[in-house]
Amino acid sequence: VLISDQVVAPLHGRPLVDRLGARGIPTELLTFPAGETHKTRPTKDALEDGLLRLGAGRDAAIVAVGGGVTGDLAGFVAATWHRGIPIVQVPTSLLAMVDAALGGKTAVNLSQGKNLVGAFHQPCAVYADVRVLATLPDRELRQGLAELVKSAVIADAQLFRWLERSVPALLDRDESALEHAIAGCLRIKGRVVARDAHDRGRRAVLNFGHTVAHALEVASGYALPHGTAVSIGMCIEAELAVEATGFPRPQVRRLERLLQRCGLETHVPAHLSREEIVCATRRDKKTRVGRARYAVPRSLGRMLPGAEVTVEVSEDDLRRALGGPG
Amino acid sequence: VLISDQVVAPLHGRPLVDRLGARGIPTELLTFPAGETHKTRPTKDALEDGLLRLGAGRDAAIVAVGGGVTGDLAGFVAATWHRGIPIVQVPTSLLAMVDAALGGKTAVNLSQGKNLVGAFHQPCAVYADVRVLATLPDRELRQGLAELVKSAVIADAQLFRWLERSVPALLDRDESALEHAIAGCLRIKGRVVARDAHDRGRRAVLNFGHTVAHALEVASGYALPHGTAVSIGMCIEAELAVEATGFPRPQVRRLERLLQRCGLETHVPAHLSREEIVCATRRDKKTRVGRARYAVPRSLGRMLPGAEVTVEVSEDDLRRALGGPG
């Protein structure tokens, strides 16, 4: 059963259903309305009712075709249908290709928070075909570049230097540049997830930039897109890392410059309340005894060694790094 | 957070909340309406909304206090809250103590079938206190005895002989007899589950009697209680095993006699359609290429060795074993 949102279904879902059918694999299509606001329990219920109508049993499999919302939602449906059936992820946005599709995190949102109900359910396979990125809006492409840069910062200085050289090719959607970048990213994430699938220790390295990013998303009422929030979050957290881990200040500038060349924001929007951002960091999942923790690098391509990859930073230091108006 | 249905909550839920509180473990109570008809997605949603109201995060844990419905439902809530938080099972019915509480199978029902949406989520601990069985109706006690007998048949001839001697003590709710029986049962199930938690092979031994039992439940519109259905199912499947695995016919009689002494049914109720029962076996989860399979013993206390524990039986043989009116 192929699951896709109503925007992606006609573009990539239906054609894949037909191609699978032609190969002798009977495939049905289930769709849902596009957008993060539909990543909810009622949408999951509706997809399950669809599986029931189709008579899908324990021997069914799901193919998720779409962005992060589709992967999270269809992944959660697969995780709980008959206590778990296989899923193949076919991400169609750059952000989903380099992040959401791999790692097995699935969930729906509740009105009070993102991803509060979900499961770990690893995909059998992730198919990322760069040709589908041809139809992706520029704005969406940039969102994916943010997570690409993050992967390089946390694990691969060589990939970071390659990105510095290849921004123009990536923005031009050069297929071989995109393939090189996506493959590098998935290798990094795959290695981290394989060692800590259930997010109990080292997997937190993937969270560089995300303590601040999530706080920015909350403070903006989710108006700030995820990639933009991660871009700004990385700049703020790199600044914090100068004190916290000895991250070299010139590398903060290199990171900012690379993100700017990708067309991404690097400063907190003036209209967001600094105090609300600080407050929101206290509700981060890495928070311990009420104190926010940050997964920050020691240098470009290197995180802290060992199982403890996060550091505590005082709220005053955070306020200073956020800068701008109060 | 302690989860209990509205019947069990005042008996055992609230007192345990108070005792945990007195020990310095802050505990809140969430309840739901009692009965299998409430083991649904809307009830799960309501419990999740309750967790949200209580501010339960990744560091919360759930304690399920009640019968099989509570364990399945609260277990599924725990399996997906923040992608999985710990659960402690405190079964209060004999059936839940010897079966549902251990093994990590959690689920809710959809209108078209039982346990269609769920997850595997092992409890950190199972606390079975035989003193709570004092308030259990006789009818419910007998339901549990059916699964007790099943455990003995599939793995422990000595336990079977002990049951033959101890039926009067068990029906009298003798605490040490109940403890011996429950501990024996949990040891057997624990061993099986530890080797095949996700039900891909040998765990099917736990399904003795259940291919027919599930078909009886469907054919009766779920009017037949689970233990009763398992009791009848074991008698029918033992009959099938005489041909299929060489199960000794005198042992079929011993099994029937033991179940009858427990106050359990051993024959298919006359009003149920034999053809509907046969039909329903085709939708069993163990069915392969449309043919029902049975997890049947070779003799009292012994199943087939190896990973393949089920056998195929023709529908004509099943019709003969079902006996009675058409």
Coordinates of N, CA, C and O in Angstrom, one line a residue, chain A residues 117-271:
Chain A
V117 N 3.3 11.4 20.2 CA 2.9 10.0 20.1 C 3.5 9.4 18.9 O 3.3 9.9 17.8
G118 N 4.3 8.3 19.1 CA 4.9 7.7 18.0 C 5.6 6.4 18.3 O 5.4 5.8 19.4
A119 N 6.5 6.0 17.4 CA 7.2 4.7 17.7 C 8.6 4.7 16.9 O 8.7 5.5 16.0
F120 N 9.5 3.9 17.3 CA 10.7 3.6 16.5 C 10.4 2.5 15.6 O 9.9 1.4 16.0
H121 N 10.5 2.7 14.3 CA 10.2 1.6 13.3 C 11.1 1.8 12.1 O 10.9 2.7 11.3
Q122 N 12.2 1.1 12.1 CA 13.2 1.3 11.0 C 12.6 0.8 9.6 O 11.9 -0.2 9.5
P123 N 12.9 1.7 8.6 CA 12.4 1.2 7.2 C 13.3 0.1 6.7 O 14.5 0.0 7.1
C124 N 12.7 -0.8 5.9 CA 13.5 -1.8 5.2 C 14.5 -1.2 4.2 O 15.5 -1.8 3.9
A125 N 14.1 -0.1 3.7 CA 14.9 0.6 2.6 C 14.5 2.0 2.5 O 13.4 2.4 2.8
V126 N 15.5 2.8 2.1 CA 15.2 4.2 1.8 C 15.6 4.5 0.3 O 16.8 4.2 0.0
Y127 N 14.7 4.8 -0.5 CA 15.0 5.2 -1.9 C 15.0 6.7 -2.1 O 13.9 7.3 -2.0
A128 N 16.1 7.3 -2.3 CA 16.2 8.7 -2.6 C 16.6 8.9 -4.0 O 17.7 8.7 -4.4
D129 N 15.6 9.4 -4.9 CA 15.9 9.6 -6.3 C 16.0 11.1 -6.5 O 15.0 11.8 -6.4
V130 N 17.2 11.6 -6.8 CA 17.4 13.0 -6.9 C 16.6 13.6 -8.0 O 16.3 14.8 -8.0
R131 N 16.1 12.8 -9.0 CA 15.3 13.4 -10.1 C 14.0 14.0 -9.6 O 13.5 15.0 -10.2
V132 N 13.5 13.5 -8.5 CA 12.2 14.1 -8.0 C 12.4 15.5 -7.5 O 11.4 16.3 -7.4
L133 N 13.7 15.8 -7.2 CA 13.9 17.2 -6.6 C 13.7 18.3 -7.7 O 13.6 19.4 -7.3
A134 N 13.6 17.9 -8.9 CA 13.4 18.9 -10.0 C 12.1 19.7 -9.8 O 12.0 20.8 -10.1
T135 N 11.1 19.0 -9.1 CA 9.8 19.7 -8.9 C 9.8 20.4 -7.6 O 8.7 21.0 -7.2
L136 N 10.8 20.3 -6.8 CA 10.8 20.9 -5.4 C 11.0 22.4 -5.5 O 12.0 22.9 -6.1
P137 N 10.2 23.2 -4.8 CA 10.4 24.7 -4.8 C 11.8 25.0 -4.2 O 12.2 24.3 -3.3
D138 N 12.4 26.1 -4.6 CA 13.7 26.6 -4.1 C 13.7 26.6 -2.6 O 14.7 26.2 -2.0
R139 N 12.7 27.2 -2.0 CA 12.6 27.4 -0.6 C 12.7 26.0 0.1 O 13.4 25.9 1.1
E140 N 12.1 25.0 -0.4 CA 12.2 23.7 0.1 C 13.6 23.1 0.0 O 14.1 22.4 0.9
L141 N 14.2 23.3 -1.1 CA 15.6 22.8 -1.4 C 16.5 23.4 -0.3 O 17.3 22.6 0.3
R142 N 16.4 24.7 0.0 CA 17.2 25.3 1.0 C 17.0 24.7 2.4 O 18.0 24.5 3.1
Q143 N 15.8 24.3 2.7 CA 15.5 23.7 4.0 C 16.3 22.4 4.2 O 16.8 22.1 5.2
G144 N 16.5 21.7 3.1 CA 17.3 20.4 3.1 C 18.7 20.7 3.3 O 19.5 20.0 4.0
L145 N 19.2 21.8 2.7 CA 20.6 22.1 2.7 C 21.1 22.4 4.2 O 22.2 22.0 4.6
A146 N 20.1 22.9 5.0 CA 20.5 23.1 6.4 C 20.9 21.8 7.1 O 21.9 21.7 7.8
E147 N 20.1 20.7 6.9 CA 20.4 19.5 7.5 C 21.7 18.8 6.9 O 22.4 18.1 7.6
L148 N 21.9 19.1 5.6 CA 23.1 18.7 5.0 C 24.3 19.2 5.6 O 25.3 18.5 5.9
V149 N 24.3 20.6 5.9 CA 25.4 21.2 6.5 C 25.6 20.7 7.9 O 26.7 20.4 8.4
K150 N 24.5 20.4 8.6 CA 24.6 19.9 10.0 C 25.3 18.5 10.0 O 26.2 18.3 10.8
S151 N 25.0 17.7 9.0 CA 25.7 16.4 9.0 C 27.2 16.5 8.8 O 27.9 15.8 9.5
A152 N 27.6 17.5 8.0 CA 29.0 17.7 7.7 C 29.6 18.2 9.0 O 30.7 17.7 9.4
V153 N 29.0 19.1 9.7 CA 29.6 19.7 10.9 C 29.8 18.6 12.0 O 30.8 18.6 12.7
I154 N 28.8 17.7 12.2 CA 28.9 16.8 13.3 C 29.9 15.6 13.0 O 30.3 15.0 13.9
A155 N 30.2 15.4 11.7 CA 30.9 14.1 11.5 C 31.9 14.1 10.3 O 32.7 13.2 10.2
D156 N 32.0 15.2 9.5 CA 32.8 15.0 8.3 C 33.3 16.4 7.8 O 32.7 17.0 7.0
A157 N 34.5 16.7 8.2 CA 35.1 18.0 7.8 C 35.4 18.0 6.3 O 35.3 19.1 5.7
Q158 N 35.6 16.9 5.7 CA 35.9 16.8 4.3 C 34.6 17.1 3.5 O 34.6 17.9 2.5
L159 N 33.5 16.6 4.0 CA 32.2 16.9 3.4 C 31.9 18.4 3.5 O 31.3 19.0 2.6
F160 N 32.3 19.0 4.7 CA 32.0 20.4 4.9 C 32.8 21.2 3.8 O 32.2 22.1 3.2
R161 N 34.1 20.9 3.6 CA 34.9 21.6 2.6 C 34.3 21.4 1.2 O 34.2 22.3 0.4
W162 N 33.8 20.1 0.9 CA 33.2 19.8 -0.3 C 31.9 20.7 -0.5 O 31.7 21.3 -1.6
L163 N 31.1 20.9 0.6 CA 29.9 21.7 0.5 C 30.3 23.2 0.2 O 29.7 23.8 -0.6
E164 N 31.4 23.7 0.8 CA 31.8 25.0 0.6 C 32.1 25.2 -0.9 O 31.8 26.3 -1.5
R165 N 32.7 24.2 -1.6 CA 33.0 24.3 -3.0 C 31.7 24.1 -3.9 O 31.6 24.6 -5.0
S166 N 30.7 23.3 -3.3 CA 29.6 22.8 -4.2 C 28.3 23.5 -4.1 O 27.3 23.1 -4.7
V167 N 28.2 24.6 -3.2 CA 26.9 25.3 -3.1 C 26.3 25.7 -4.4 O 25.1 25.4 -4.6
P168 N 27.1 26.3 -5.3 CA 26.4 26.7 -6.6 C 25.8 25.4 -7.3 O 24.7 25.5 -7.8
A169 N 26.6 24.3 -7.4 CA 26.1 23.1 -8.1 C 24.8 22.6 -7.4 O 23.9 22.2 -8.1
L170 N 24.8 22.6 -6.1 CA 23.6 22.1 -5.3 C 22.4 23.0 -5.6 O 21.3 22.5 -5.9
L171 N 22.6 24.3 -5.6 CA 21.5 25.3 -5.8 C 21.0 25.1 -7.3 O 19.8 25.4 -7.6
D172 N 21.9 24.7 -8.2 CA 21.5 24.5 -9.6 C 20.9 23.1 -9.8 O 20.6 22.7 -10.9
R173 N 20.8 22.4 -8.7 CA 20.2 21.0 -8.7 C 21.0 20.1 -9.6 O 20.4 19.2 -10.3
D174 N 22.3 20.2 -9.6 CA 23.2 19.3 -10.4 C 23.0 17.9 -9.7 O 23.2 17.7 -8.5
E175 N 22.6 16.9 -10.6 CA 22.2 15.7 -10.0 C 23.4 14.9 -9.3 O 23.2 14.3 -8.3
S176 N 24.5 15.0 -9.9 CA 25.6 14.3 -9.3 C 26.1 14.9 -8.0 O 26.5 14.2 -7.0
A177 N 26.0 16.2 -7.9 CA 26.3 16.9 -6.7 C 25.3 16.6 -5.6 O 25.7 16.2 -4.5
L178 N 24.0 16.6 -5.9 CA 23.0 16.2 -5.0 C 23.2 14.8 -4.5 O 23.1 14.5 -3.3
E179 N 23.5 13.9 -5.4 CA 23.7 12.5 -5.0 C 24.8 12.3 -4.1 O 24.8 11.6 -3.1
H180 N 25.9 13.0 -4.4 CA 27.1 12.9 -3.5 C 26.8 13.4 -2.1 O 27.1 12.8 -1.1
A181 N 26.1 14.5 -2.0 CA 25.7 15.1 -0.7 C 24.8 14.3 0.0 O 25.0 14.0 1.2
I182 N 23.7 13.8 -0.6 CA 22.7 12.9 0.1 C 23.3 11.6 0.6 O 23.1 11.2 1.7
A183 N 24.1 11.0 -0.3 CA 24.8 9.7 0.1 C 25.7 9.9 1.3 O 25.7 9.1 2.3
G184 N 26.4 11.1 1.3 CA 27.3 11.3 2.4 C 26.6 11.5 3.7 O 26.9 11.0 4.8
C185 N 25.5 12.2 3.6 CA 24.6 12.5 4.7 C 24.0 11.2 5.3 O 23.9 11.0 6.5
L186 N 23.5 10.4 4.4 CA 22.8 9.1 4.9 C 23.8 8.2 5.5 O 23.5 7.5 6.4
R187 N 25.1 8.2 5.0 CA 26.1 7.4 5.6 C 26.3 7.8 7.0 O 26.4 7.0 7.9
I188 N 26.4 9.1 7.2 CA 26.7 9.6 8.6 C 25.5 9.3 9.5 O 25.7 8.7 10.6
K189 N 24.3 9.5 9.1 CA 23.2 9.3 9.9 C 23.0 7.8 10.2 O 22.7 7.4 11.3
G190 N 23.2 7.0 9.1 CA 23.1 5.5 9.3 C 24.0 5.0 10.3 O 23.7 4.1 11.2
R191 N 25.3 5.5 10.3 CA 26.3 5.0 11.3 C 25.8 5.4 12.7 O 25.9 4.6 13.6
V192 N 25.3 6.6 12.9 CA 24.9 7.1 14.2 C 23.7 6.2 14.7 O 23.7 5.7 15.9
V193 N 22.7 6.1 13.9 CA 21.5 5.4 14.2 C 21.7 3.9 14.5 O 21.2 3.3 15.5
A194 N 22.6 3.3 13.7 CA 22.9 1.9 13.9 C 23.4 1.6 15.3 O 23.2 0.6 15.9
R195 N 24.2 2.6 15.9 CA 24.8 2.4 17.2 C 23.8 2.8 18.3 O 24.1 2.4 19.5
D196 N 22.8 3.6 18.1 CA 21.9 4.0 19.1 C 20.5 4.3 18.6 O 20.0 5.4 18.6
A197 N 19.9 3.2 18.1 CA 18.6 3.4 17.4 C 17.6 4.1 18.3 O 16.7 4.8 17.8
H198 N 17.6 3.8 19.6 CA 16.5 4.3 20.4 C 16.8 5.6 21.1 O 16.1 5.9 22.1
D199 N 17.8 6.3 20.7 CA 18.1 7.6 21.1 C 18.4 7.7 22.6 O 17.8 8.5 23.3
R200 N 19.2 6.8 23.1 CA 19.5 6.8 24.6 C 20.9 7.4 24.9 O 21.2 7.6 26.0
G201 N 21.7 7.7 23.9 CA 23.0 8.2 24.1 C 23.5 9.0 22.9 O 23.1 10.1 22.7
R202 N 24.4 8.4 22.2 CA 25.2 9.1 21.2 C 24.4 9.6 20.0 O 24.8 10.5 19.3
R203 N 23.2 9.1 19.8 CA 22.3 9.6 18.7 C 22.1 11.1 18.9 O 21.7 11.8 17.9
A204 N 22.2 11.6 20.1 CA 22.0 13.1 20.4 C 22.9 13.9 19.5 O 22.6 15.1 19.3
V205 N 24.0 13.4 19.0 CA 24.9 14.2 18.1 C 24.1 14.8 17.0 O 24.4 15.9 16.5
L206 N 23.1 14.1 16.5 CA 22.3 14.6 15.4 C 21.5 15.8 15.7 O 20.9 16.5 14.9
N207 N 21.5 16.1 17.0 CA 20.7 17.3 17.5 C 21.4 18.6 17.5 O 20.9 19.6 18.0
F208 N 22.7 18.6 16.9 CA 23.4 19.9 16.9 C 22.5 21.0 16.2 O 21.9 20.7 15.2
G209 N 22.3 22.1 16.9 CA 21.5 23.2 16.3 C 20.0 23.1 16.7 O 19.3 24.0 16.6
H210 N 19.7 21.9 17.2 CA 18.2 21.6 17.4 C 17.6 22.1 18.7 O 16.4 22.2 18.8
T211 N 18.5 22.2 19.8 CA 17.9 22.7 21.0 C 17.3 24.1 20.7 O 16.2 24.4 21.1
V212 N 18.2 25.0 20.1 CA 17.7 26.3 19.8 C 16.7 26.3 18.7 O 15.7 27.0 18.7
A213 N 16.8 25.4 17.7 CA 15.9 25.3 16.6 C 14.5 25.0 17.1 O 13.5 25.7 16.7
H214 N 14.4 24.0 17.9 CA 13.0 23.7 18.4 C 12.4 24.8 19.2 O 11.2 25.1 19.1
A215 N 13.3 25.5 20.0 CA 12.8 26.7 20.8 C 12.3 27.8 19.8 O 11.3 28.5 20.1
L216 N 13.1 28.0 18.7 CA 12.6 29.0 17.7 C 11.3 28.6 17.1 O 10.4 29.5 16.9
E217 N 11.1 27.3 16.8 CA 9.9 26.9 16.2 C 8.7 27.1 17.1 O 7.7 27.6 16.7
V218 N 8.9 26.8 18.4 CA 7.9 27.0 19.4 C 7.6 28.5 19.5 O 6.4 28.9 19.5
A219 N 8.6 29.3 19.7 CA 8.4 30.8 19.9 C 7.8 31.5 18.7 O 7.1 32.5 18.8
S220 N 7.9 30.8 17.5 CA 7.3 31.4 16.3 C 6.0 30.8 16.0 O 5.4 31.1 15.0
G221 N 5.5 30.0 16.9 CA 4.2 29.3 16.7 C 4.3 28.4 15.4 O 3.4 28.2 14.7
Y222 N 5.5 27.8 15.2 CA 5.8 26.9 14.1 C 5.7 27.7 12.7 O 5.5 27.0 11.7
A223 N 5.8 29.0 12.8 CA 5.8 29.7 11.5 C 7.1 29.6 10.8 O 7.3 29.7 9.6
L224 N 8.2 29.4 11.6 CA 9.6 29.3 11.1 C 9.7 27.9 10.6 O 9.5 26.9 11.3
P225 N 10.1 27.7 9.3 CA 10.3 26.3 8.8 C 11.5 25.6 9.5 O 12.4 26.3 9.9
H226 N 11.4 24.3 9.5 CA 12.4 23.5 10.3 C 13.9 23.8 9.8 O 14.7 24.0 10.7
G227 N 14.1 23.8 8.5 CA 15.5 24.0 8.0 C 16.0 25.4 8.4 O 17.2 25.5 8.8
T228 N 15.2 26.4 8.3 CA 15.6 27.7 8.7 C 15.9 27.8 10.2 O 16.9 28.4 10.6
A229 N 15.0 27.2 11.0 CA 15.3 27.1 12.4 C 16.6 26.4 12.7 O 17.4 26.9 13.6
V230 N 16.9 25.3 12.0 CA 18.1 24.6 12.3 C 19.3 25.4 11.9 O 20.4 25.5 12.5
S231 N 19.2 26.2 10.8 CA 20.3 27.0 10.3 C 20.6 28.1 11.4 O 21.8 28.2 11.8
I232 N 19.6 28.8 11.8 CA 19.8 29.8 12.9 C 20.3 29.1 14.2 O 21.3 29.6 14.8
G233 N 19.7 28.0 14.5 CA 20.1 27.3 15.7 C 21.5 26.9 15.7 O 22.2 27.0 16.7
M234 N 22.1 26.4 14.5 CA 23.5 26.0 14.5 C 24.4 27.2 14.7 O 25.4 27.1 15.4
C235 N 24.0 28.4 14.2 CA 24.9 29.6 14.4 C 24.9 30.0 15.8 O 26.0 30.3 16.4
I236 N 23.7 29.9 16.5 CA 23.7 30.3 17.9 C 24.5 29.3 18.7 O 25.3 29.6 19.6
E237 N 24.3 28.0 18.5 CA 24.9 26.9 19.3 C 26.4 26.9 19.0 O 27.2 26.5 19.9
A238 N 26.8 27.2 17.8 CA 28.3 27.2 17.5 C 28.9 28.3 18.3 O 30.0 28.2 18.9
E239 N 28.2 29.4 18.5 CA 28.7 30.6 19.3 C 28.8 30.1 20.8 O 29.8 30.3 21.4
L240 N 27.8 29.3 21.2 CA 27.9 28.8 22.6 C 29.0 27.8 22.7 O 29.7 27.7 23.8
A241 N 29.3 27.1 21.6 CA 30.4 26.0 21.7 C 31.8 26.7 21.8 O 32.7 26.0 22.3
V242 N 31.9 27.9 21.4 CA 33.2 28.6 21.6 C 33.7 28.5 23.0 O 34.8 28.1 23.3
E243 N 32.8 28.8 23.9 CA 33.0 28.8 25.4 C 33.0 27.3 25.9 O 33.9 26.9 26.6
A244 N 32.0 26.6 25.4 CA 31.6 25.3 26.1 C 32.6 24.2 25.7 O 32.9 23.3 26.5
T245 N 33.1 24.2 24.4 CA 33.9 23.0 24.0 C 35.2 23.5 23.3 O 36.0 22.7 22.8
G246 N 35.4 24.9 23.3 CA 36.6 25.4 22.6 C 36.5 25.4 21.1 O 37.5 25.4 20.3
F247 N 35.2 25.3 20.6 CA 35.0 25.4 19.1 C 35.7 26.7 18.6 O 35.4 27.8 19.1
P248 N 36.5 26.6 17.6 CA 37.3 27.8 17.1 C 36.4 28.9 16.5 O 35.6 28.6 15.7
R249 N 36.5 30.1 17.0 CA 35.7 31.2 16.5 C 35.7 31.4 15.0 O 34.6 31.6 14.4
P250 N 36.9 31.2 14.3 CA 36.9 31.4 12.9 C 35.9 30.4 12.2 O 35.4 30.6 11.1
Q251 N 35.8 29.2 12.8 CA 34.9 28.2 12.2 C 33.4 28.6 12.4 O 32.6 28.2 11.5
V252 N 33.1 29.4 13.4 CA 31.7 29.9 13.5 C 31.4 30.7 12.3 O 30.4 30.6 11.7
R253 N 32.4 31.6 11.9 CA 32.2 32.4 10.7 C 32.1 31.6 9.5 O 31.2 31.9 8.6
R254 N 32.9 30.6 9.3 CA 32.9 29.7 8.1 C 31.5 29.1 8.0 O 30.9 29.0 6.9
L255 N 30.9 28.6 9.2 CA 29.6 28.0 9.2 C 28.5 29.0 8.7 O 27.7 28.7 7.9
E256 N 28.6 30.2 9.3 CA 27.6 31.2 9.0 C 27.7 31.5 7.5 O 26.6 31.6 6.8
R257 N 28.9 31.7 7.0 CA 29.0 32.0 5.6 C 28.5 30.9 4.6 O 27.8 31.2 3.7
L258 N 28.7 29.7 5.0 CA 28.2 28.6 4.2 C 26.7 28.6 4.2 O 26.1 28.5 3.1
L259 N 26.1 28.8 5.3 CA 24.6 28.8 5.4 C 24.1 30.0 4.6 O 23.0 29.8 3.9
Q260 N 24.7 31.1 4.7 CA 24.2 32.3 4.0 C 24.3 32.0 2.5 O 23.4 32.4 1.8
R261 N 25.4 31.4 2.0 CA 25.5 31.1 0.6 C 24.4 30.1 0.2 O 24.1 30.1 -1.0
C262 N 23.9 29.3 1.1 CA 22.8 28.3 0.8 C 21.5 29.1 0.7 O 20.5 28.5 0.5
G263 N 21.5 30.4 1.1 CA 20.3 31.1 1.1 C 19.5 31.0 2.4 O 18.3 31.2 2.4
L264 N 20.2 30.6 3.5 CA 19.5 30.4 4.7 C 19.8 31.5 5.7 O 20.8 32.2 5.7
E265 N 18.9 31.7 6.6 CA 19.0 32.7 7.7 C 20.0 32.3 8.7 O 20.2 31.1 9.0
T266 N 20.7 33.2 9.3 CA 21.7 32.9 10.3 C 21.5 33.7 11.6 O 22.3 33.5 12.6
H267 N 20.5 34.6 11.6 CA 20.2 35.4 12.8 C 18.8 35.2 13.3 O 17.9 35.0 12.4
V268 N 18.6 35.3 14.6 CA 17.2 35.2 15.1 C 16.4 36.4 14.6 O 16.8 37.5 14.8
P269 N 15.2 36.1 14.0 CA 14.3 37.2 13.5 C 14.0 38.1 14.7 O 13.8 37.7 15.8
A270 N 14.1 39.4 14.4 CA 13.9 40.5 15.4 C 12.6 40.4 16.1 O 12.5 40.7 17.3
H271 N 11.5 39.9 15.5 CA 10.2 39.9 16.1 C 10.0 38.8 17.1 O 9.0 38.8 17.8

